Amino acid sequence: MAKNYPTVSEDYKKAVDKAKKKLRGFIAEKNCAPLILRLAWHSAGTFDKKTRTGGPFGTIRHPEELAHGANSGLDIAVRLLEPIKEQFPIISYADFYQLAGVVAVEVTGGPEVPFHPGREDKPNSPPEGRLPDATKGSDHLRDVFGTMGLSDQDIVALSGGHTLGRAHKERSGFEGPWTSNPLIFDNSYFTELLSGEKEGLLQLVSDKTLLTDPIFRPLVEKYAADEDAFFADYAEAHLKLSELGFADA
Ligand code: HEM
């Protein structure tokens, strides 16, 4: 859906361009793209389209929201980004975290996701419990992503974000990467999913449910066979995710 993008000043646009460059170097150097993508996703994924609460409005840095069970470990991402954020006081945290998420995908070889600035920092964190539970199946995923206003295709494409990174026992209780190259954004999440469980690689219930659901599975097959199709749908879904709560035009 077309969006009514907020207007920002020329100075703001310049700061965003510069911050993007700094983030590219920083994320590549620290190899922290997976954690930064998870930060951007968890800050946006709390959006509730009915009440228009939650969403990518910078609240994830509040201790109360970082303490939500699903956000375990994201205090590290907030801390990592702070020295760069400090160089750009004009940019909202809301914009900064979404910009960092877009850069994390780009620097690991993923698609370029367009970025539009203008999110404002909101004072109130959403209630706990809006992010997905890794032990649940398709109904739950549709419930959670539907609350955000995202589609079945968005669910499958965005799940491909697990092409990056790994689970940490001390954070989520799960352990291990989804692919053998967790710092490269490619379609291997889908090829691994289709090839079955493998020693050392992780498949959560919420990943495996993509194989058994009659609407999700053909998309998994499509993305495994055609990386360009995955990149195109991923970019569209990530853009939607990052712009939840922007007024529709
Ligand atoms: C579909 C529902 C989802 C569930 C149930 C889920 C669950 C999880 C869990 C349990 C972890 C492990 C956290 C840890 O122990 O460090 C994780 C990590 C991760 N998730 Fe998801 N996730 C989902 C969707 C997404 C989406 C939509 C994205 C981004 C587009 C994403 C990106 C990531 C990344 C990049 C990591 C790795 C973080 C790291 O390496 O530190 N996830 N996810």
XYZ file of N, CA and C and ligand atoms in Angstrom:
790
model
N 0.846 -1.201 0.000
C 0.000 0.000 0.000
C 0.881 1.250 0.000
N 0.465 2.266 -0.754
C 1.270 3.489 -0.801
C 1.259 4.154 0.580
N 2.329 4.817 0.875
C 2.454 5.443 2.186
C 2.565 6.940 2.032
N 2.119 7.620 3.048
C 2.291 9.053 3.145
C 3.580 9.303 3.905
N 4.687 9.477 3.190
C 5.944 9.609 3.912
C 6.069 10.973 4.566
N 6.532 11.010 5.816
C 6.734 12.299 6.475
C 7.822 13.094 5.762
N 7.756 14.387 5.856
C 8.803 15.230 5.274
C 9.881 15.446 6.328
N 11.140 15.286 5.899
C 12.243 15.612 6.814
C 13.130 16.672 6.154
N 13.911 17.360 6.970
C 14.742 18.464 6.453
C 15.903 17.924 5.612
N 16.513 18.835 4.839
C 17.705 18.462 4.060
C 18.818 17.985 4.990
N 18.961 18.650 6.133
C 20.004 18.251 7.098
C 19.762 16.831 7.589
N 18.500 16.520 7.795
C 18.144 15.179 8.273
C 18.524 14.139 7.209
N 18.166 14.441 5.946
C 18.491 13.503 4.856
C 19.990 13.281 4.741
N 20.744 14.378 4.884
C 22.211 14.267 4.808
C 22.745 13.390 5.934
N 22.180 13.593 7.136
C 22.624 12.791 8.289
C 22.320 11.312 8.051
N 21.162 11.008 7.461
C 20.803 9.610 7.187
C 21.803 8.994 6.207
N 22.157 9.738 5.151
C 23.135 9.224 4.178
C 24.468 8.914 4.844
N 24.881 9.852 5.704
C 26.176 9.674 6.370
C 26.110 8.508 7.358
N 25.017 8.428 8.110
C 24.861 7.346 9.091
C 24.863 5.995 8.372
N 24.254 5.957 7.201
C 24.210 4.706 6.436
C 25.629 4.228 6.110
N 26.462 5.174 5.688
C 27.853 4.820 5.369
C 28.587 4.320 6.605
N 28.413 5.044 7.726
C 29.087 4.631 8.974
C 28.620 3.239 9.382
N 27.317 2.999 9.264
C 26.758 1.702 9.676
C 27.304 0.573 8.802
N 27.465 0.843 7.502
C 28.019 -0.190 6.604
C 29.361 -0.675 7.128
N 30.254 0.275 7.395
C 31.598 -0.080 7.858
C 31.547 -0.773 9.205
N 30.743 -0.218 10.104
C 30.694 -0.722 11.472
C 30.146 -2.151 11.522
N 29.038 -2.387 10.837
C 28.390 -3.711 10.896
C 29.276 -4.758 10.232
N 29.921 -4.364 9.132
C 30.823 -5.307 8.461
C 32.008 -5.632 9.376
N 32.566 -4.614 9.999
C 33.749 -4.833 10.826
C 33.436 -5.698 12.035
N 32.303 -5.447 12.650
C 31.953 -6.179 13.883
C 31.263 -7.519 13.601
N 30.963 -7.803 12.349
C 30.235 -9.036 12.021
C 28.944 -9.173 12.820
N 28.272 -8.057 13.041
C 27.094 -8.100 13.907
C 25.784 -7.961 13.131
N 25.820 -8.177 11.802
C 24.600 -8.017 11.000
C 23.424 -8.842 11.540
N 23.647 -10.117 11.936
C 22.491 -10.893 12.404
C 21.790 -10.261 13.616
N 22.590 -9.868 14.597
C 22.001 -9.288 15.816
C 21.292 -7.967 15.508
N 21.862 -7.190 14.591
C 21.274 -5.892 14.243
C 19.966 -6.097 13.462
N 19.939 -7.102 12.581
C 18.683 -7.388 11.870
C 17.614 -7.824 12.870
N 18.005 -8.632 13.855
C 17.025 -9.081 14.861
C 16.510 -7.878 15.667
N 17.405 -6.913 15.957
C 16.972 -5.706 16.683
C 15.916 -4.945 15.875
N 16.194 -4.744 14.587
C 15.258 -3.984 13.741
C 13.915 -4.713 13.653
N 13.970 -6.031 13.504
C 12.748 -6.822 13.372
C 11.949 -6.822 14.678
N 12.630 -6.992 15.803
C 11.892 -7.011 17.076
C 11.368 -5.636 17.456
N 11.987 -4.589 16.941
C 11.430 -3.279 17.259
C 10.191 -3.002 16.402
N 10.164 -3.516 15.179
C 9.002 -3.292 14.300
C 7.878 -4.293 14.546
N 8.262 -5.529 14.905
C 7.315 -6.639 14.932
C 6.278 -6.604 16.037
N 6.328 -5.583 16.871
C 5.325 -5.459 17.942
C 4.139 -4.614 17.497
N 4.128 -4.188 16.225
C 3.054 -3.295 15.773
C 1.702 -4.010 15.771
N 0.695 -3.326 16.265
C -0.687 -3.829 16.238
C -1.496 -2.865 15.386
N -1.935 -3.366 14.211
C -2.558 -2.427 13.262
C -3.913 -1.912 13.774
N -4.572 -2.664 14.651
C -5.887 -2.207 15.151
C -5.743 -1.029 16.097
N -4.827 -1.160 17.044
C -4.678 -0.092 18.050
C -3.590 0.907 17.639
N -2.858 0.580 16.557
C -1.725 1.385 16.115
C -0.743 1.661 17.263
N -0.516 0.627 18.057
C 0.493 0.716 19.127
C 1.656 -0.205 18.777
N 2.771 -0.051 19.485
C 3.969 -0.838 19.195
C 4.582 -0.402 17.872
N 5.481 -1.211 17.341
C 6.090 -0.889 16.057
C 7.430 -0.187 16.169
N 8.018 0.135 14.986
C 9.413 0.612 14.937
C 9.573 2.061 15.372
N 9.323 2.333 16.622
C 9.369 3.724 17.093
C 10.373 3.952 18.214
N 11.457 3.157 18.171
C 12.599 3.417 19.050
C 12.435 2.945 20.482
N 11.269 2.373 20.808
C 11.029 2.021 22.216
C 11.828 0.804 22.657
N 12.355 0.042 21.697
C 13.048 -1.199 22.082
C 14.282 -0.918 22.941
N 14.791 0.309 22.908
C 15.962 0.599 23.747
C 15.587 0.797 25.212
N 14.314 0.917 25.519
C 13.906 1.094 26.920
C 14.146 -0.199 27.696
N 14.733 -0.075 28.899
C 15.020 -1.280 29.699
C 13.800 -2.186 29.848
N 12.635 -1.584 29.971
C 11.414 -2.380 30.173
C 11.142 -3.286 28.945
N 11.396 -2.773 27.738
C 11.138 -3.587 26.539
C 12.283 -4.576 26.287
N 13.516 -4.148 26.585
C 14.657 -5.063 26.437
C 14.509 -6.255 27.373
N 13.752 -6.057 28.453
C 13.564 -7.136 29.430
C 12.515 -8.153 28.976
N 11.784 -7.877 27.892
C 10.842 -8.880 27.382
C 11.629 -10.128 27.003
N 11.070 -11.291 27.318
C 11.769 -12.556 27.068
C 12.276 -12.682 25.641
N 11.456 -12.288 24.667
C 11.824 -12.448 23.254
C 13.023 -11.578 22.880
N 13.286 -10.544 23.668
C 14.363 -9.606 23.324
C 15.699 -9.923 23.995
N 15.786 -11.080 24.603
C 17.015 -11.455 25.288
C 18.232 -11.325 24.355
N 19.234 -10.589 24.801
C 20.455 -10.403 24.004
C 20.442 -9.115 23.190
N 19.274 -8.508 23.030
C 19.222 -7.306 22.176
C 19.759 -6.056 22.876
N 19.950 -6.151 24.196
C 20.639 -5.055 24.895
C 22.045 -4.888 24.310
N 22.630 -5.987 23.857
C 23.979 -5.924 23.258
C 23.929 -5.110 21.962
N 22.882 -5.322 21.166
C 22.748 -4.583 19.901
C 22.563 -3.091 20.165
N 21.730 -2.767 21.146
C 21.494 -1.361 21.492
C 22.818 -0.706 21.917
N 23.567 -1.428 22.748
C 24.851 -0.899 23.233
C 25.858 -0.745 22.103
N 25.905 -1.728 21.214
C 26.845 -1.678 20.081
C 26.592 -0.457 19.206
N 25.305 -0.165 18.968
C 24.964 0.911 18.028
C 25.107 2.301 18.640
N 25.110 2.376 19.959
C 25.058 3.682 20.625
C 26.172 4.657 20.195
N 27.435 4.203 20.097
C 28.481 5.160 19.694
C 28.259 5.749 18.297
N 27.619 5.017 17.404
C 27.322 5.587 16.074
C 26.120 6.519 16.202
N 25.104 6.058 16.928
C 23.894 6.884 17.091
C 24.263 8.249 17.671
N 25.206 8.241 18.627
C 25.602 9.503 19.280
C 26.149 10.526 18.289
N 26.699 10.037 17.179
C 27.243 10.960 16.171
C 26.139 11.629 15.348
N 24.909 11.134 15.498
C 23.798 11.658 14.697
C 22.593 11.992 15.577
N 22.772 12.993 16.452
C 21.673 13.308 17.388
C 20.382 13.720 16.685
N 20.495 14.190 15.444
C 19.300 14.648 14.718
C 18.383 13.464 14.337
N 18.983 12.278 14.169
C 18.206 11.105 13.706
C 17.495 10.449 14.894
N 16.227 10.094 14.695
C 15.489 9.403 15.765
C 16.044 7.986 15.930
N 15.899 7.441 17.130
C 16.261 6.031 17.327
C 15.419 5.156 16.416
N 14.168 5.565 16.250
C 13.224 4.807 15.425
C 13.781 4.631 14.016
N 14.199 5.728 13.403
C 14.802 5.664 12.067
C 16.141 4.934 12.094
N 16.928 5.226 13.130
C 18.291 4.689 13.168
C 18.288 3.160 13.207
N 17.429 2.571 14.033
C 17.407 1.110 14.125
C 16.888 0.489 12.824
N 15.926 1.125 12.185
C 15.440 0.558 10.918
C 16.488 0.723 9.818
N 17.194 1.849 9.814
C 18.282 2.035 8.855
C 19.345 0.957 9.060
N 19.671 0.684 10.328
C 20.690 -0.329 10.630
C 20.237 -1.708 10.136
N 18.948 -1.993 10.250
C 18.420 -3.284 9.781
C 18.559 -3.434 8.273
N 18.279 -2.361 7.558
C 18.401 -2.349 6.097
C 19.874 -2.544 5.691
N 20.764 -1.864 6.415
C 22.202 -1.973 6.115
C 22.710 -3.384 6.421
N 22.199 -4.006 7.493
C 22.639 -5.360 7.863
C 22.357 -6.342 6.726
N 21.211 -6.173 6.079
C 20.854 -7.057 4.956
C 21.757 -6.760 3.764
N 21.960 -5.483 3.516
C 22.760 -5.070 2.351
C 24.218 -5.535 2.458
N 24.849 -5.319 3.616
C 26.294 -5.610 3.706
C 26.599 -7.101 3.740
N 25.592 -7.922 3.967
C 25.825 -9.363 3.958
C 25.459 -9.975 2.610
N 25.147 -9.099 1.631
C 24.905 -9.589 0.278
C 23.445 -9.752 -0.079
N 22.553 -9.272 0.801
C 21.123 -9.380 0.537
C 20.619 -8.273 -0.360
N 19.300 -8.243 -0.579
C 18.728 -7.225 -1.459
C 18.800 -5.830 -0.833
N 18.735 -4.813 -1.675
C 18.667 -3.450 -1.144
C 17.221 -3.134 -0.814
N 16.989 -2.815 0.436
C 15.640 -2.487 0.888
C 15.560 -0.959 0.946
N 14.578 -0.359 0.257
C 14.491 1.106 0.294
C 14.298 1.611 1.725
N 14.802 2.792 2.010
C 14.640 3.369 3.350
C 14.038 4.765 3.240
N 12.946 4.982 3.943
C 12.340 6.312 4.016
C 12.376 6.787 5.460
N 12.961 7.950 5.726
C 13.051 8.438 7.101
C 11.755 9.104 7.565
N 11.705 9.419 8.842
C 10.588 10.204 9.354
C 9.832 9.559 10.516
N 10.330 8.408 11.016
C 9.693 7.808 12.202
C 10.058 8.656 13.424
N 9.084 8.819 14.302
C 9.386 9.558 15.534
C 9.527 8.599 16.698
N 10.369 8.987 17.657
C 10.495 8.152 18.854
C 9.252 8.307 19.707
N 8.669 7.183 20.106
C 7.479 7.229 20.954
C 7.852 6.912 22.397
N 7.080 7.429 23.342
C 7.460 7.228 24.745
C 7.140 5.839 25.296
N 6.086 5.190 24.779
C 5.617 3.981 25.456
C 5.958 2.688 24.732
N 6.533 1.759 25.478
C 6.804 0.424 24.946
C 5.499 -0.354 24.850
N 5.408 -1.264 23.862
C 4.225 -2.132 23.777
C 4.241 -3.157 24.907
N 3.086 -3.792 25.164
C 3.087 -4.859 26.169
C 3.888 -6.054 25.677
N 4.354 -6.886 26.611
C 5.092 -8.086 26.228
C 4.147 -9.097 25.574
N 4.672 -9.910 24.657
C 3.883 -11.027 24.133
C 3.428 -10.876 22.693
N 3.902 -9.854 21.997
C 3.457 -9.666 20.604
C 4.359 -10.342 19.582
N 5.560 -10.731 19.984
C 6.494 -11.350 19.028
C 6.261 -12.858 18.969
N 6.644 -13.500 17.854
C 6.308 -14.912 17.695
C 7.051 -15.846 18.645
N 6.395 -16.977 18.915
C 6.921 -18.030 19.784
C 7.458 -19.141 18.880
N 8.754 -19.446 19.053
C 9.438 -20.387 18.159
C 8.954 -21.822 18.298
N 8.151 -22.096 19.318
C 7.683 -23.474 19.518
C 6.295 -23.689 18.920
N 5.782 -22.668 18.231
C 4.419 -22.780 17.699
C 4.383 -22.803 16.170
N 3.236 -23.215 15.627
C 3.102 -23.454 14.195
C 2.409 -22.350 13.412
N 1.825 -22.738 12.269
C 1.299 -21.786 11.283
C 0.195 -20.857 11.815
N -0.741 -21.420 12.606
C -1.849 -20.585 13.101
C -1.286 -19.412 13.912
N -0.321 -19.750 14.746
C 0.302 -18.724 15.590
C 1.023 -17.681 14.730
N 1.770 -18.145 13.715
C 2.488 -17.184 12.864
C 1.495 -16.249 12.168
N 0.386 -16.826 11.661
C -0.621 -15.985 10.981
C -1.248 -14.989 11.951
N -1.442 -15.452 13.174
C -2.001 -14.598 14.215
C -1.097 -13.390 14.484
N 0.188 -13.697 14.726
C 1.150 -12.658 15.106
C 1.416 -11.700 13.932
N 1.690 -12.249 12.754
C 1.993 -11.391 11.601
C 0.731 -10.692 11.097
N -0.422 -11.352 11.256
C -1.700 -10.734 10.872
C -1.987 -9.507 11.731
N -1.646 -9.583 13.004
C -1.834 -8.432 13.903
C -1.027 -7.233 13.412
N 0.151 -7.536 12.858
C 0.979 -6.442 12.299
C 0.385 -5.914 10.991
N -0.384 -6.764 10.303
C -0.913 -6.383 8.997
C -0.096 -7.001 7.876
N 0.668 -8.063 8.181
C 1.504 -8.697 7.157
C 0.857 -9.999 6.657
N 1.233 -10.388 5.432
C 0.568 -11.484 4.712
C 1.313 -12.815 4.853
N 0.698 -13.871 4.310
C 1.349 -15.184 4.273
C 2.692 -15.108 3.536
N 2.691 -14.408 2.407
C 3.954 -14.286 1.654
C 5.012 -13.554 2.471
N 4.586 -12.531 3.195
C 5.537 -11.806 4.048
C 6.127 -12.733 5.116
N 5.286 -13.606 5.679
C 5.762 -14.520 6.730
C 6.891 -15.400 6.188
N 6.680 -15.977 5.015
C 7.686 -16.904 4.480
C 8.947 -16.133 4.068
N 8.752 -15.026 3.358
C 9.923 -14.257 2.911
C 10.736 -13.768 4.112
N 10.054 -13.216 5.119
C 10.782 -12.682 6.280
C 11.437 -13.777 7.111
N 10.827 -14.960 7.132
C 11.467 -16.074 7.848
C 12.843 -16.349 7.266
N 13.017 -16.007 5.993
C 14.318 -16.143 5.341
C 15.384 -15.269 5.970
N 15.004 -14.373 6.876
C 15.976 -13.596 7.659
C 16.871 -14.514 8.482
N 16.387 -15.740 8.732
C 17.213 -16.711 9.455
C 18.337 -17.277 8.600
N 18.484 -16.760 7.390
C 19.713 -17.032 6.631
C 20.912 -16.428 7.362
N 20.637 -15.429 8.205
C 21.695 -14.795 8.999
C 21.619 -15.273 10.445
N 22.784 -15.452 11.038
C 22.880 -15.585 12.480
C 22.567 -16.950 13.034
N 22.376 -16.945 14.344
C 22.207 -18.201 15.064
C 21.458 -17.970 16.364
N 20.983 -19.068 16.909
C 20.369 -19.013 18.231
C 21.433 -19.280 19.291
N 21.218 -18.656 20.451
C 22.155 -18.782 21.564
C 21.411 -19.373 22.757
N 21.907 -20.474 23.267
C 21.251 -21.173 24.382
C 20.874 -20.218 25.511
N 21.823 -19.326 25.857
C 21.591 -18.462 27.019
C 20.596 -17.345 26.724
N 20.246 -17.150 25.462
C 19.281 -16.095 25.118
C 17.882 -16.687 24.922
N 17.770 -17.654 24.023
C 16.444 -18.178 23.666
C 16.222 -19.602 24.137
N 17.286 -20.276 24.562
C 17.160 -21.694 24.910
C 17.475 -22.594 23.719
N 17.591 -22.006 22.521
C 17.946 -22.790 21.329
C 19.407 -22.532 20.997
N 19.941 -23.382 20.130
C 21.374 -23.258 19.853
C 21.663 -23.569 18.390
N 22.492 -22.732 17.779
C 23.018 -23.057 16.460
C 22.473 -22.198 15.337
N 23.168 -22.218 14.201
C 22.762 -21.451 13.017
C 21.776 -22.254 12.159
N 21.090 -21.561 11.278
C 20.165 -22.221 10.351
C 20.880 -22.691 9.088
N 22.014 -22.043 8.809
C 22.737 -22.358 7.573
C 24.231 -22.487 7.883
N 24.995 -22.973 6.911
C 26.431 -23.131 7.156
C 27.203 -21.842 6.868
N 26.499 -20.793 6.389
C 27.184 -19.506 6.160
C 26.368 -18.350 6.767
N 26.312 -18.301 8.111
C 25.381 -17.385 8.791
C 25.727 -15.896 8.693
N 26.805 -15.564 8.001
C 27.094 -14.135 7.803
C 26.867 -13.731 6.351
N 26.268 -14.616 5.589
C 25.940 -14.328 4.185
C 24.426 -14.379 4.012
N 23.873 -13.311 3.438
C 22.438 -13.277 3.173
C 22.195 -13.893 1.797
N 21.656 -15.106 1.786
C 21.323 -15.781 0.521
C 20.064 -16.619 0.748
N 19.763 -17.520 -0.178
C 18.524 -18.299 -0.014
C 18.766 -19.653 0.657
N 19.904 -19.795 1.334
C 20.231 -21.116 1.887
C 19.319 -21.520 3.048
N 18.658 -20.551 3.698
C 17.672 -20.918 4.721
C 16.625 -21.851 4.109
N 16.204 -21.555 2.892
C 15.147 -22.349 2.252
C 15.683 -23.676 1.717
N 16.889 -23.655 1.159
C 17.431 -24.926 0.651
C 17.703 -25.872 1.821
N 18.216 -25.335 2.943
C 18.463 -26.186 4.118
C 17.149 -26.717 4.687
N 16.137 -25.866 4.737
C 14.840 -26.277 5.281
C 14.296 -27.471 4.487
N 14.404 -27.369 3.163
C 13.868 -28.432 2.302
C 14.706 -29.709 2.372
N 15.993 -29.558 2.683
C 16.841 -30.754 2.661
C 16.778 -31.537 3.976
N 15.997 -31.041 4.946
C 15.789 -31.816 6.171
C 16.778 -31.470 7.266
N 16.561 -32.042 8.451
C 17.393 -31.702 9.606
C 18.807 -32.231 9.424
N 19.759 -31.441 9.874
C 21.159 -31.788 9.687
C 21.897 -31.523 10.994
N 22.832 -32.364 11.317
C 23.675 -32.192 12.497
C 24.270 -30.774 12.519
N 24.086 -30.072 13.615
C 24.710 -28.757 13.753
C 23.881 -27.594 13.245
N 22.834 -27.862 12.455
C 21.982 -26.768 11.975
C 20.623 -26.820 12.674
N 20.065 -25.627 12.853
C 18.828 -25.496 13.644
C 17.598 -25.390 12.740
N 16.517 -26.035 13.152
C 15.199 -25.780 12.559
C 14.212 -25.687 13.717
N 13.669 -24.494 13.922
C 12.685 -24.288 14.984
C 11.333 -24.827 14.504
N 10.418 -25.057 15.432
C 9.060 -25.463 15.039
C 8.472 -24.432 14.071
N 8.738 -23.152 14.382
C 8.201 -22.066 13.542
C 8.859 -22.021 12.164
N 10.022 -22.643 11.997
C 10.625 -22.785 10.664
C 10.000 -23.991 9.955
N 9.930 -25.120 10.672
C 9.457 -26.372 10.053
C 7.996 -26.290 9.626
N 7.243 -25.427 10.279
C 5.831 -25.294 9.933
C 5.662 -24.728 8.515
N 6.701 -24.075 8.007
C 6.640 -23.543 6.639
C 6.604 -24.686 5.615
N 7.078 -25.863 6.044
C 7.098 -27.014 5.129
C 5.771 -27.749 5.082
N 5.022 -27.683 6.165
C 3.798 -28.493 6.241
C 2.549 -27.704 5.869
N 2.631 -26.396 5.902
C 1.457 -25.575 5.582
C 1.292 -25.502 4.056
N 0.084 -25.755 3.551
C -0.113 -25.812 2.091
C 0.082 -24.479 1.371
N -0.031 -23.370 2.082
C 0.219 -22.065 1.428
C 1.696 -21.670 1.564
N 2.277 -21.964 2.718
C 3.679 -21.591 2.935
C 4.639 -22.434 2.074
N 4.373 -23.737 1.985
C 5.362 -24.635 1.353
C 5.723 -24.259 -0.093
N 4.726 -23.951 -0.938
C 5.119 -23.596 -2.323
C 6.038 -22.373 -2.371
N 5.895 -21.484 -1.398
C 6.782 -20.307 -1.364
C 8.197 -20.718 -0.953
N 8.295 -21.635 -0.001
C 9.618 -22.153 0.393
C 10.293 -22.772 -0.829
N 9.529 -23.560 -1.580
C 10.099 -24.217 -2.764
C 10.537 -23.192 -3.812
N 9.690 -22.173 -3.977
C 10.028 -21.122 -4.950
C 11.321 -20.393 -4.546
N 11.436 -20.037 -3.275
C 12.615 -19.280 -2.837
C 13.878 -20.143 -2.855
N 13.720 -21.453 -2.601
C 14.884 -22.352 -2.652
C 15.379 -22.490 -4.094
N 14.445 -22.453 -5.034
C 14.806 -22.669 -6.442
C 15.280 -21.385 -7.117
N 14.855 -20.246 -6.593
C 15.066 -18.984 -7.308
C 15.411 -17.872 -6.311
N 16.713 -17.626 -6.145
C 17.146 -16.639 -5.157
C 16.654 -15.226 -5.496
N 16.574 -14.918 -6.792
C 16.094 -13.582 -7.168
C 14.657 -13.371 -6.708
N 13.837 -14.426 -6.835
C 12.440 -14.319 -6.385
C 12.406 -14.090 -4.880
N 13.265 -14.805 -4.143
C 13.335 -14.590 -2.687
C 13.741 -13.146 -2.384
N 14.815 -12.669 -3.028
C 15.298 -11.313 -2.746
C 14.205 -10.270 -3.017
N 13.465 -10.454 -4.116
C 12.426 -9.475 -4.462
C 11.319 -9.470 -3.398
N 10.849 -10.663 -3.015
C 9.772 -10.723 -2.015
C 10.280 -10.331 -0.633
N 11.537 -10.678 -0.331
C 12.098 -10.300 0.968
C 12.169 -8.776 1.083
N 12.668 -8.129 0.016
C 12.819 -6.665 0.056
C 11.457 -6.001 0.261
N 10.440 -6.536 -0.423
C 9.095 -5.965 -0.288
C 8.574 -6.146 1.147
N 8.778 -7.352 1.692
C 8.270 -7.647 3.040
C 9.044 -6.868 4.101
N 10.373 -6.768 3.934
C 11.183 -6.031 4.918
C 10.794 -4.548 4.905
N 10.560 -4.025 3.699
C 10.131 -2.627 3.595
C 8.818 -2.417 4.366
N 7.864 -3.325 4.152
C 6.579 -3.228 4.853
C 6.781 -3.279 6.366
N 7.598 -4.247 6.794
C 7.869 -4.410 8.230
C 8.457 -3.129 8.813
N 9.418 -2.560 8.093
C 10.131 -1.387 8.626
C 9.266 -0.127 8.604
N 8.146 -0.205 7.858
C 7.290 0.989 7.744
C 5.941 0.797 8.406
N 5.804 -0.237 9.237
C 4.556 -0.409 9.975
C 4.337 0.849 10.818
N 3.137 1.360 10.762
C 2.837 2.539 11.566
C 3.017 3.851 10.840
N 3.659 3.835 9.650
C 3.672 5.034 8.796
C 2.253 5.182 8.261
N 1.719 6.377 8.216
C 0.336 6.565 7.753
C 0.194 6.123 6.298
N -0.866 5.375 5.998
C -1.136 4.997 4.610
C -1.610 6.220 3.838
N -1.200 6.280 2.564
C -1.598 7.444 1.748
C -3.070 7.325 1.350
C 8.663 -16.254 12.103
C 8.806 -16.132 13.414
C 10.157 -16.038 14.082
C 10.531 -16.717 15.184
C 9.659 -17.652 16.020
C 11.918 -16.381 15.437
C 12.674 -16.869 16.484
C 14.016 -16.656 16.652
C 14.824 -17.222 17.709
C 14.313 -18.160 18.803
C 16.093 -16.779 17.537
C 17.307 -17.090 18.392
C 17.682 -15.905 19.283
C 18.963 -16.188 20.049
O 18.989 -17.183 20.799
O 19.954 -15.437 19.876
C 16.107 -15.944 16.377
C 17.230 -15.326 15.868
C 17.233 -14.531 14.767
N 16.125 -14.087 14.077
Fe 14.257 -14.844 14.245
N 12.348 -15.501 14.479
C 11.309 -15.251 13.636
C 11.312 -14.388 12.568
C 12.380 -13.608 12.195
C 12.321 -12.558 11.211
C 11.052 -12.099 10.503
C 13.584 -12.064 11.089
C 14.098 -10.958 10.205
C 13.621 -10.649 9.029
C 14.419 -12.803 12.007
C 15.773 -12.613 12.157
C 16.554 -13.276 13.075
C 18.003 -13.203 13.081
C 18.876 -12.449 12.088
C 18.431 -13.999 14.161
C 19.880 -14.284 14.584
C 20.352 -13.321 15.645
C 21.782 -13.570 16.078
O 22.540 -14.245 15.373
O 22.164 -13.040 17.119
N 13.649 -13.708 12.674
N 14.829 -15.869 15.856
